[in-house]
C-alpha cells in the first residue's frame, strides 16, 4: 500500500476562519477527512502534519525517506520564500505534488513564483479543498505507474 506524507505549511491551521473569501470555510480537519476518504478509494495511506515552522517541515521531509512513497505539500507562504524546503525535497528525491487552495497565479505578483514547483512532479492550484484531493489522486497514480 502506498504511503503518502501530507504536509501543510504556516497559517493553514487557521483554515475555516482565515480570510474565508480567499480560502473558504473548510477547516484543516475537513481537508484531512476528505483526504482520508480519497486515500481509501485509492487504496493508499496518508500521514498528516501541519507546522508553522520551516525547520519542522524540513525535518518531516527528511524523515519521510524510507517511510513514505511520496509527499503532498501545501507549503503556504514558504512556497514563495523557501529555498530550504525546495532543497529538502530535491535532497530526499521523493515524488512530490504541490497544492494550493487559491489560484496563486491570479493573486498578488509575489505569489506567482514558487520555489517548490521546479522540484515537484506538478502543481495544482485554485480548487479549494479539491486541490488536495486532485493532488493526492495525481500523486498516487503517478507512483502506481512508476512501480
Ligand atoms: C496558499 C497560497 C499561499 O500564497 C499562501 O501564503 C498560503 C496558502 C494556498 O493554499 O492558496 O498560505 O498556499
JSON list of C-alpha atoms and ligand atoms in Angstrom, two decimals:
[
{"chain": "A", "resi": 1, "resn": "UNK", "atom": "CA", "xyz": [0.00, 0.00, 0.00]},
{"chain": "A", "resi": 2, "resn": "UNK", "atom": "CA", "xyz": [1.38, 3.42, -0.96]},
{"chain": "A", "resi": 3, "resn": "UNK", "atom": "CA", "xyz": [2.14, 5.66, 1.99]},
{"chain": "A", "resi": 4, "resn": "UNK", "atom": "CA", "xyz": [1.84, 9.41, 1.43]},
{"chain": "A", "resi": 5, "resn": "UNK", "atom": "CA", "xyz": [3.06, 12.22, 3.69]},
{"chain": "A", "resi": 6, "resn": "UNK", "atom": "CA", "xyz": [0.68, 15.21, 3.65]},
{"chain": "A", "resi": 7, "resn": "UNK", "atom": "CA", "xyz": [2.36, 18.45, 4.76]},
{"chain": "A", "resi": 8, "resn": "UNK", "atom": "CA", "xyz": [0.65, 21.77, 5.49]},
{"chain": "A", "resi": 9, "resn": "UNK", "atom": "CA", "xyz": [2.73, 24.90, 5.97]},
{"chain": "A", "resi": 10, "resn": "UNK", "atom": "CA", "xyz": [2.24, 28.05, 8.03]},
{"chain": "A", "resi": 11, "resn": "UNK", "atom": "CA", "xyz": [-1.17, 29.51, 8.88]},
{"chain": "A", "resi": 12, "resn": "UNK", "atom": "CA", "xyz": [-3.05, 26.58, 7.42]},
{"chain": "A", "resi": 13, "resn": "UNK", "atom": "CA", "xyz": [-4.06, 25.63, 10.98]},
{"chain": "A", "resi": 14, "resn": "UNK", "atom": "CA", "xyz": [-6.30, 28.73, 10.78]},
{"chain": "A", "resi": 15, "resn": "UNK", "atom": "CA", "xyz": [-8.30, 27.44, 7.82]},
{"chain": "A", "resi": 16, "resn": "UNK", "atom": "CA", "xyz": [-12.03, 27.98, 8.30]},
{"chain": "A", "resi": 17, "resn": "UNK", "atom": "CA", "xyz": [-11.55, 31.39, 9.91]},
{"chain": "A", "resi": 18, "resn": "UNK", "atom": "CA", "xyz": [-8.57, 32.72, 7.91]},
{"chain": "A", "resi": 19, "resn": "UNK", "atom": "CA", "xyz": [-9.57, 35.05, 5.04]},
{"chain": "A", "resi": 20, "resn": "UNK", "atom": "CA", "xyz": [-12.61, 32.91, 4.18]},
{"chain": "A", "resi": 21, "resn": "UNK", "atom": "CA", "xyz": [-13.17, 34.95, 0.99]},
{"chain": "A", "resi": 22, "resn": "UNK", "atom": "CA", "xyz": [-9.85, 33.58, -0.28]},
{"chain": "A", "resi": 23, "resn": "UNK", "atom": "CA", "xyz": [-9.53, 30.19, 1.40]},
{"chain": "A", "resi": 24, "resn": "UNK", "atom": "CA", "xyz": [-13.15, 29.18, 2.05]},
{"chain": "A", "resi": 25, "resn": "UNK", "atom": "CA", "xyz": [-14.74, 27.77, 5.17]},
{"chain": "A", "resi": 26, "resn": "UNK", "atom": "CA", "xyz": [-13.29, 24.25, 5.24]},
{"chain": "A", "resi": 27, "resn": "UNK", "atom": "CA", "xyz": [-11.04, 23.57, 8.23]},
{"chain": "A", "resi": 28, "resn": "UNK", "atom": "CA", "xyz": [-7.84, 21.55, 8.19]},
{"chain": "A", "resi": 29, "resn": "UNK", "atom": "CA", "xyz": [-9.77, 18.70, 9.85]},
{"chain": "A", "resi": 30, "resn": "UNK", "atom": "CA", "xyz": [-12.31, 18.83, 6.99]},
{"chain": "A", "resi": 31, "resn": "UNK", "atom": "CA", "xyz": [-9.45, 18.59, 4.47]},
{"chain": "A", "resi": 32, "resn": "UNK", "atom": "CA", "xyz": [-7.88, 15.68, 6.37]},
{"chain": "A", "resi": 33, "resn": "UNK", "atom": "CA", "xyz": [-11.25, 13.86, 6.36]},
{"chain": "A", "resi": 34, "resn": "UNK", "atom": "CA", "xyz": [-11.58, 14.49, 2.61]},
{"chain": "A", "resi": 35, "resn": "UNK", "atom": "CA", "xyz": [-8.08, 13.11, 2.05]},
{"chain": "A", "resi": 36, "resn": "UNK", "atom": "CA", "xyz": [-8.72, 10.07, 4.27]},
{"chain": "A", "resi": 37, "resn": "UNK", "atom": "CA", "xyz": [-11.75, 9.22, 2.10]},
{"chain": "A", "resi": 38, "resn": "UNK", "atom": "CA", "xyz": [-9.82, 9.75, -1.13]},
{"chain": "A", "resi": 39, "resn": "UNK", "atom": "CA", "xyz": [-6.92, 7.66, 0.20]},
{"chain": "A", "resi": 40, "resn": "UNK", "atom": "CA", "xyz": [-9.29, 4.80, 0.97]},
{"chain": "A", "resi": 41, "resn": "UNK", "atom": "CA", "xyz": [-10.64, 4.89, -2.59]},
{"chain": "A", "resi": 42, "resn": "UNK", "atom": "CA", "xyz": [-7.09, 4.89, -3.94]},
{"chain": "A", "resi": 43, "resn": "UNK", "atom": "CA", "xyz": [-6.01, 2.17, -1.52]},
{"chain": "A", "resi": 44, "resn": "UNK", "atom": "CA", "xyz": [-3.30, 4.42, -0.12]},
{"chain": "A", "resi": 45, "resn": "UNK", "atom": "CA", "xyz": [-2.35, 5.51, 3.39]},
{"chain": "A", "resi": 46, "resn": "UNK", "atom": "CA", "xyz": [-1.78, 9.11, 4.49]},
{"chain": "A", "resi": 47, "resn": "UNK", "atom": "CA", "xyz": [0.02, 10.69, 7.41]},
{"chain": "A", "resi": 48, "resn": "UNK", "atom": "CA", "xyz": [-0.59, 14.40, 8.01]},
{"chain": "A", "resi": 49, "resn": "UNK", "atom": "CA", "xyz": [1.46, 17.16, 9.61]},
{"chain": "A", "resi": 50, "resn": "UNK", "atom": "CA", "xyz": [0.87, 20.93, 9.83]},
{"chain": "A", "resi": 51, "resn": "UNK", "atom": "CA", "xyz": [3.59, 23.25, 11.05]},
{"chain": "A", "resi": 52, "resn": "UNK", "atom": "CA", "xyz": [4.21, 26.98, 11.21]},
{"chain": "A", "resi": 53, "resn": "UNK", "atom": "CA", "xyz": [7.95, 26.32, 11.35]},
{"chain": "A", "resi": 54, "resn": "UNK", "atom": "CA", "xyz": [10.18, 25.85, 8.33]},
{"chain": "A", "resi": 55, "resn": "UNK", "atom": "CA", "xyz": [12.64, 23.55, 10.13]},
{"chain": "A", "resi": 56, "resn": "UNK", "atom": "CA", "xyz": [9.87, 21.22, 11.35]},
{"chain": "A", "resi": 57, "resn": "UNK", "atom": "CA", "xyz": [8.65, 20.83, 7.76]},
{"chain": "A", "resi": 58, "resn": "UNK", "atom": "CA", "xyz": [12.22, 20.18, 6.58]},
{"chain": "A", "resi": 59, "resn": "UNK", "atom": "CA", "xyz": [12.75, 17.54, 9.29]},
{"chain": "A", "resi": 60, "resn": "UNK", "atom": "CA", "xyz": [9.47, 15.87, 8.27]},
{"chain": "A", "resi": 61, "resn": "UNK", "atom": "CA", "xyz": [10.62, 15.78, 4.63]},
{"chain": "A", "resi": 62, "resn": "UNK", "atom": "CA", "xyz": [13.92, 14.17, 5.69]},
{"chain": "A", "resi": 63, "resn": "UNK", "atom": "CA", "xyz": [12.11, 11.66, 7.94]},
{"chain": "A", "resi": 64, "resn": "UNK", "atom": "CA", "xyz": [9.89, 10.64, 5.01]},
{"chain": "A", "resi": 65, "resn": "UNK", "atom": "CA", "xyz": [12.85, 8.81, 3.46]},
{"chain": "A", "resi": 66, "resn": "UNK", "atom": "CA", "xyz": [12.30, 5.09, 3.81]},
{"chain": "A", "resi": 67, "resn": "UNK", "atom": "CA", "xyz": [8.85, 5.62, 5.33]},
{"chain": "A", "resi": 68, "resn": "UNK", "atom": "CA", "xyz": [6.77, 7.35, 2.67]},
{"chain": "A", "resi": 69, "resn": "UNK", "atom": "CA", "xyz": [6.49, 6.86, -1.08]},
{"chain": "A", "resi": 70, "resn": "UNK", "atom": "CA", "xyz": [5.58, 10.45, -1.91]},
{"chain": "A", "resi": 71, "resn": "UNK", "atom": "CA", "xyz": [4.77, 13.87, -0.48]},
{"chain": "A", "resi": 72, "resn": "UNK", "atom": "CA", "xyz": [1.68, 16.04, -0.95]},
{"chain": "A", "resi": 73, "resn": "UNK", "atom": "CA", "xyz": [2.50, 19.55, 0.24]},
{"chain": "A", "resi": 74, "resn": "UNK", "atom": "CA", "xyz": [0.84, 22.90, 0.61]},
{"chain": "A", "resi": 75, "resn": "UNK", "atom": "CA", "xyz": [3.85, 24.93, 1.68]},
{"chain": "A", "resi": 76, "resn": "UNK", "atom": "CA", "xyz": [1.71, 28.05, 2.33]},
{"chain": "A", "resi": 77, "resn": "UNK", "atom": "CA", "xyz": [3.79, 31.23, 2.19]},
{"chain": "A", "resi": 78, "resn": "UNK", "atom": "CA", "xyz": [7.01, 29.16, 2.21]},
{"chain": "A", "resi": 79, "resn": "UNK", "atom": "CA", "xyz": [6.13, 28.37, -1.40]},
{"chain": "A", "resi": 80, "resn": "UNK", "atom": "CA", "xyz": [7.34, 31.84, -2.30]},
{"chain": "A", "resi": 81, "resn": "UNK", "atom": "CA", "xyz": [10.34, 32.10, 0.05]},
{"chain": "A", "resi": 82, "resn": "UNK", "atom": "CA", "xyz": [11.86, 28.76, 0.98]},
{"chain": "A", "resi": 83, "resn": "UNK", "atom": "CA", "xyz": [14.94, 27.60, -0.86]},
{"chain": "A", "resi": 84, "resn": "UNK", "atom": "CA", "xyz": [15.47, 25.29, 2.15]},
{"chain": "A", "resi": 85, "resn": "UNK", "atom": "CA", "xyz": [12.20, 23.39, 1.64]},
{"chain": "A", "resi": 86, "resn": "UNK", "atom": "CA", "xyz": [12.93, 23.13, -2.07]},
{"chain": "A", "resi": 87, "resn": "UNK", "atom": "CA", "xyz": [16.40, 21.73, -1.29]},
{"chain": "A", "resi": 88, "resn": "UNK", "atom": "CA", "xyz": [14.92, 19.23, 1.21]},
{"chain": "A", "resi": 89, "resn": "UNK", "atom": "CA", "xyz": [12.52, 17.91, -1.43]},
{"chain": "A", "resi": 90, "resn": "UNK", "atom": "CA", "xyz": [15.31, 17.72, -4.01]},
{"chain": "A", "resi": 91, "resn": "UNK", "atom": "CA", "xyz": [17.55, 16.08, -1.38]},
{"chain": "A", "resi": 92, "resn": "UNK", "atom": "CA", "xyz": [15.23, 13.20, -0.49]},
{"chain": "A", "resi": 93, "resn": "UNK", "atom": "CA", "xyz": [14.15, 12.89, -4.13]},
{"chain": "A", "resi": 94, "resn": "UNK", "atom": "CA", "xyz": [10.65, 11.63, -3.23]},
{"chain": "A", "resi": 95, "resn": "UNK", "atom": "CA", "xyz": [7.91, 12.38, -5.79]},
{"chain": "A", "resi": 96, "resn": "UNK", "atom": "CA", "xyz": [6.15, 15.49, -4.52]},
{"chain": "A", "resi": 97, "resn": "UNK", "atom": "CA", "xyz": [2.97, 17.28, -5.59]},
{"chain": "A", "resi": 98, "resn": "UNK", "atom": "CA", "xyz": [2.44, 20.92, -4.64]},
{"chain": "A", "resi": 99, "resn": "UNK", "atom": "CA", "xyz": [-1.09, 22.10, -3.93]},
{"chain": "A", "resi": 100, "resn": "UNK", "atom": "CA", "xyz": [-2.76, 25.42, -3.14]},
{"chain": "A", "resi": 101, "resn": "UNK", "atom": "CA", "xyz": [-6.33, 26.20, -2.19]},
{"chain": "A", "resi": 102, "resn": "UNK", "atom": "CA", "xyz": [-6.27, 29.53, -4.01]},
{"chain": "A", "resi": 103, "resn": "UNK", "atom": "CA", "xyz": [-5.05, 30.11, -7.54]},
{"chain": "A", "resi": 104, "resn": "UNK", "atom": "CA", "xyz": [-1.67, 31.65, -6.71]},
{"chain": "A", "resi": 105, "resn": "UNK", "atom": "CA", "xyz": [-1.23, 32.81, -10.31]},
{"chain": "A", "resi": 106, "resn": "UNK", "atom": "CA", "xyz": [-4.22, 35.14, -10.24]},
{"chain": "A", "resi": 107, "resn": "UNK", "atom": "CA", "xyz": [-3.25, 36.72, -6.91]},
{"chain": "A", "resi": 108, "resn": "UNK", "atom": "CA", "xyz": [-0.54, 39.24, -5.94]},
{"chain": "A", "resi": 109, "resn": "UNK", "atom": "CA", "xyz": [2.64, 39.08, -8.08]},
{"chain": "A", "resi": 110, "resn": "UNK", "atom": "CA", "xyz": [4.73, 37.89, -5.08]},
{"chain": "A", "resi": 111, "resn": "UNK", "atom": "CA", "xyz": [2.64, 34.69, -5.04]},
{"chain": "A", "resi": 112, "resn": "UNK", "atom": "CA", "xyz": [3.26, 33.88, -8.69]},
{"chain": "A", "resi": 113, "resn": "UNK", "atom": "CA", "xyz": [6.71, 32.40, -8.11]},
{"chain": "A", "resi": 114, "resn": "UNK", "atom": "CA", "xyz": [7.09, 29.01, -6.45]},
{"chain": "A", "resi": 115, "resn": "UNK", "atom": "CA", "xyz": [10.47, 27.72, -5.28]},
{"chain": "A", "resi": 116, "resn": "UNK", "atom": "CA", "xyz": [8.83, 24.31, -4.94]},
{"chain": "A", "resi": 117, "resn": "UNK", "atom": "CA", "xyz": [7.35, 23.83, -8.43]},
{"chain": "A", "resi": 118, "resn": "UNK", "atom": "CA", "xyz": [10.69, 23.02, -10.16]},
{"chain": "A", "resi": 119, "resn": "UNK", "atom": "CA", "xyz": [11.29, 20.08, -7.80]},
{"chain": "A", "resi": 120, "resn": "UNK", "atom": "CA", "xyz": [7.66, 18.87, -7.82]},
{"chain": "A", "resi": 121, "resn": "UNK", "atom": "CA", "xyz": [6.04, 16.38, -10.18]},
{"chain": "A", "resi": 122, "resn": "UNK", "atom": "CA", "xyz": [3.34, 19.01, -10.63]},
{"chain": "A", "resi": 123, "resn": "UNK", "atom": "CA", "xyz": [1.27, 21.76, -9.05]},
{"chain": "A", "resi": 124, "resn": "UNK", "atom": "CA", "xyz": [-2.49, 22.02, -8.51]},
{"chain": "A", "resi": 125, "resn": "UNK", "atom": "CA", "xyz": [-3.78, 25.44, -7.55]},
{"chain": "A", "resi": 126, "resn": "UNK", "atom": "CA", "xyz": [-7.15, 27.15, -7.24]},
{"chain": "A", "resi": 127, "resn": "UNK", "atom": "CA", "xyz": [-9.68, 24.41, -6.47]},
{"chain": "A", "resi": 128, "resn": "UNK", "atom": "CA", "xyz": [-10.05, 24.89, -2.72]},
{"chain": "A", "resi": 129, "resn": "UNK", "atom": "CA", "xyz": [-10.01, 21.59, -0.78]},
{"chain": "A", "resi": 130, "resn": "UNK", "atom": "CA", "xyz": [-10.36, 19.79, -4.13]},
{"chain": "A", "resi": 131, "resn": "UNK", "atom": "CA", "xyz": [-6.77, 20.84, -4.91]},
{"chain": "A", "resi": 132, "resn": "UNK", "atom": "CA", "xyz": [-5.67, 18.41, -2.19]},
{"chain": "A", "resi": 133, "resn": "UNK", "atom": "CA", "xyz": [-7.97, 15.64, -3.40]},
{"chain": "A", "resi": 134, "resn": "UNK", "atom": "CA", "xyz": [-6.83, 16.06, -7.01]},
{"chain": "A", "resi": 135, "resn": "UNK", "atom": "CA", "xyz": [-3.23, 16.28, -5.86]},
{"chain": "A", "resi": 136, "resn": "UNK", "atom": "CA", "xyz": [-3.46, 13.03, -3.90]},
{"chain": "A", "resi": 137, "resn": "UNK", "atom": "CA", "xyz": [-5.14, 11.30, -6.84]},
{"chain": "A", "resi": 138, "resn": "UNK", "atom": "CA", "xyz": [-2.44, 12.53, -9.24]},
{"chain": "A", "resi": 139, "resn": "UNK", "atom": "CA", "xyz": [0.43, 11.61, -6.90]},
{"chain": "A", "resi": 140, "resn": "UNK", "atom": "CA", "xyz": [-0.86, 8.08, -6.21]},
{"chain": "A", "resi": 141, "resn": "UNK", "atom": "CA", "xyz": [-1.48, 7.44, -9.91]},
{"chain": "A", "resi": 142, "resn": "UNK", "atom": "CA", "xyz": [1.99, 8.74, -10.72]},
{"chain": "A", "resi": 143, "resn": "UNK", "atom": "CA", "xyz": [3.54, 6.39, -8.14]},
{"chain": "A", "resi": 144, "resn": "UNK", "atom": "CA", "xyz": [1.48, 3.41, -9.35]},
{"chain": "A", "resi": 145, "resn": "UNK", "atom": "CA", "xyz": [2.59, 3.98, -12.94]},
{"chain": "A", "resi": 146, "resn": "UNK", "atom": "CA", "xyz": [6.22, 4.28, -11.85]},
{"chain": "A", "resi": 147, "resn": "UNK", "atom": "CA", "xyz": [6.27, 0.99, -9.94]},
{"chain": "B", "resi": 1, "resn": "LIG", "atom": "C1", "xyz": [-1.67, 29.07, -0.19]},
{"chain": "B", "resi": 1, "resn": "LIG", "atom": "C2", "xyz": [-1.24, 30.26, -1.05]},
{"chain": "B", "resi": 1, "resn": "LIG", "atom": "C3", "xyz": [-0.05, 30.99, -0.45]},
{"chain": "B", "resi": 1, "resn": "LIG", "atom": "O1", "xyz": [0.30, 32.10, -1.26]},
{"chain": "B", "resi": 1, "resn": "LIG", "atom": "C4", "xyz": [-0.41, 31.49, 0.93]},
{"chain": "B", "resi": 1, "resn": "LIG", "atom": "O2", "xyz": [0.72, 32.11, 1.52]},
{"chain": "B", "resi": 1, "resn": "LIG", "atom": "C5", "xyz": [-0.97, 30.43, 1.81]},
{"chain": "B", "resi": 1, "resn": "LIG", "atom": "C6", "xyz": [-1.94, 29.50, 1.24]},
{"chain": "B", "resi": 1, "resn": "LIG", "atom": "C7", "xyz": [-2.96, 28.39, -0.73]},
{"chain": "B", "resi": 1, "resn": "LIG", "atom": "O3", "xyz": [-3.21, 27.25, -0.33]},
{"chain": "B", "resi": 1, "resn": "LIG", "atom": "O4", "xyz": [-3.70, 29.00, -1.51]},
{"chain": "B", "resi": 1, "resn": "LIG", "atom": "O5", "xyz": [-0.70, 30.38, 3.00]},
{"chain": "B", "resi": 1, "resn": "LIG", "atom": "O6", "xyz": [-0.63, 28.10, -0.20]}
]
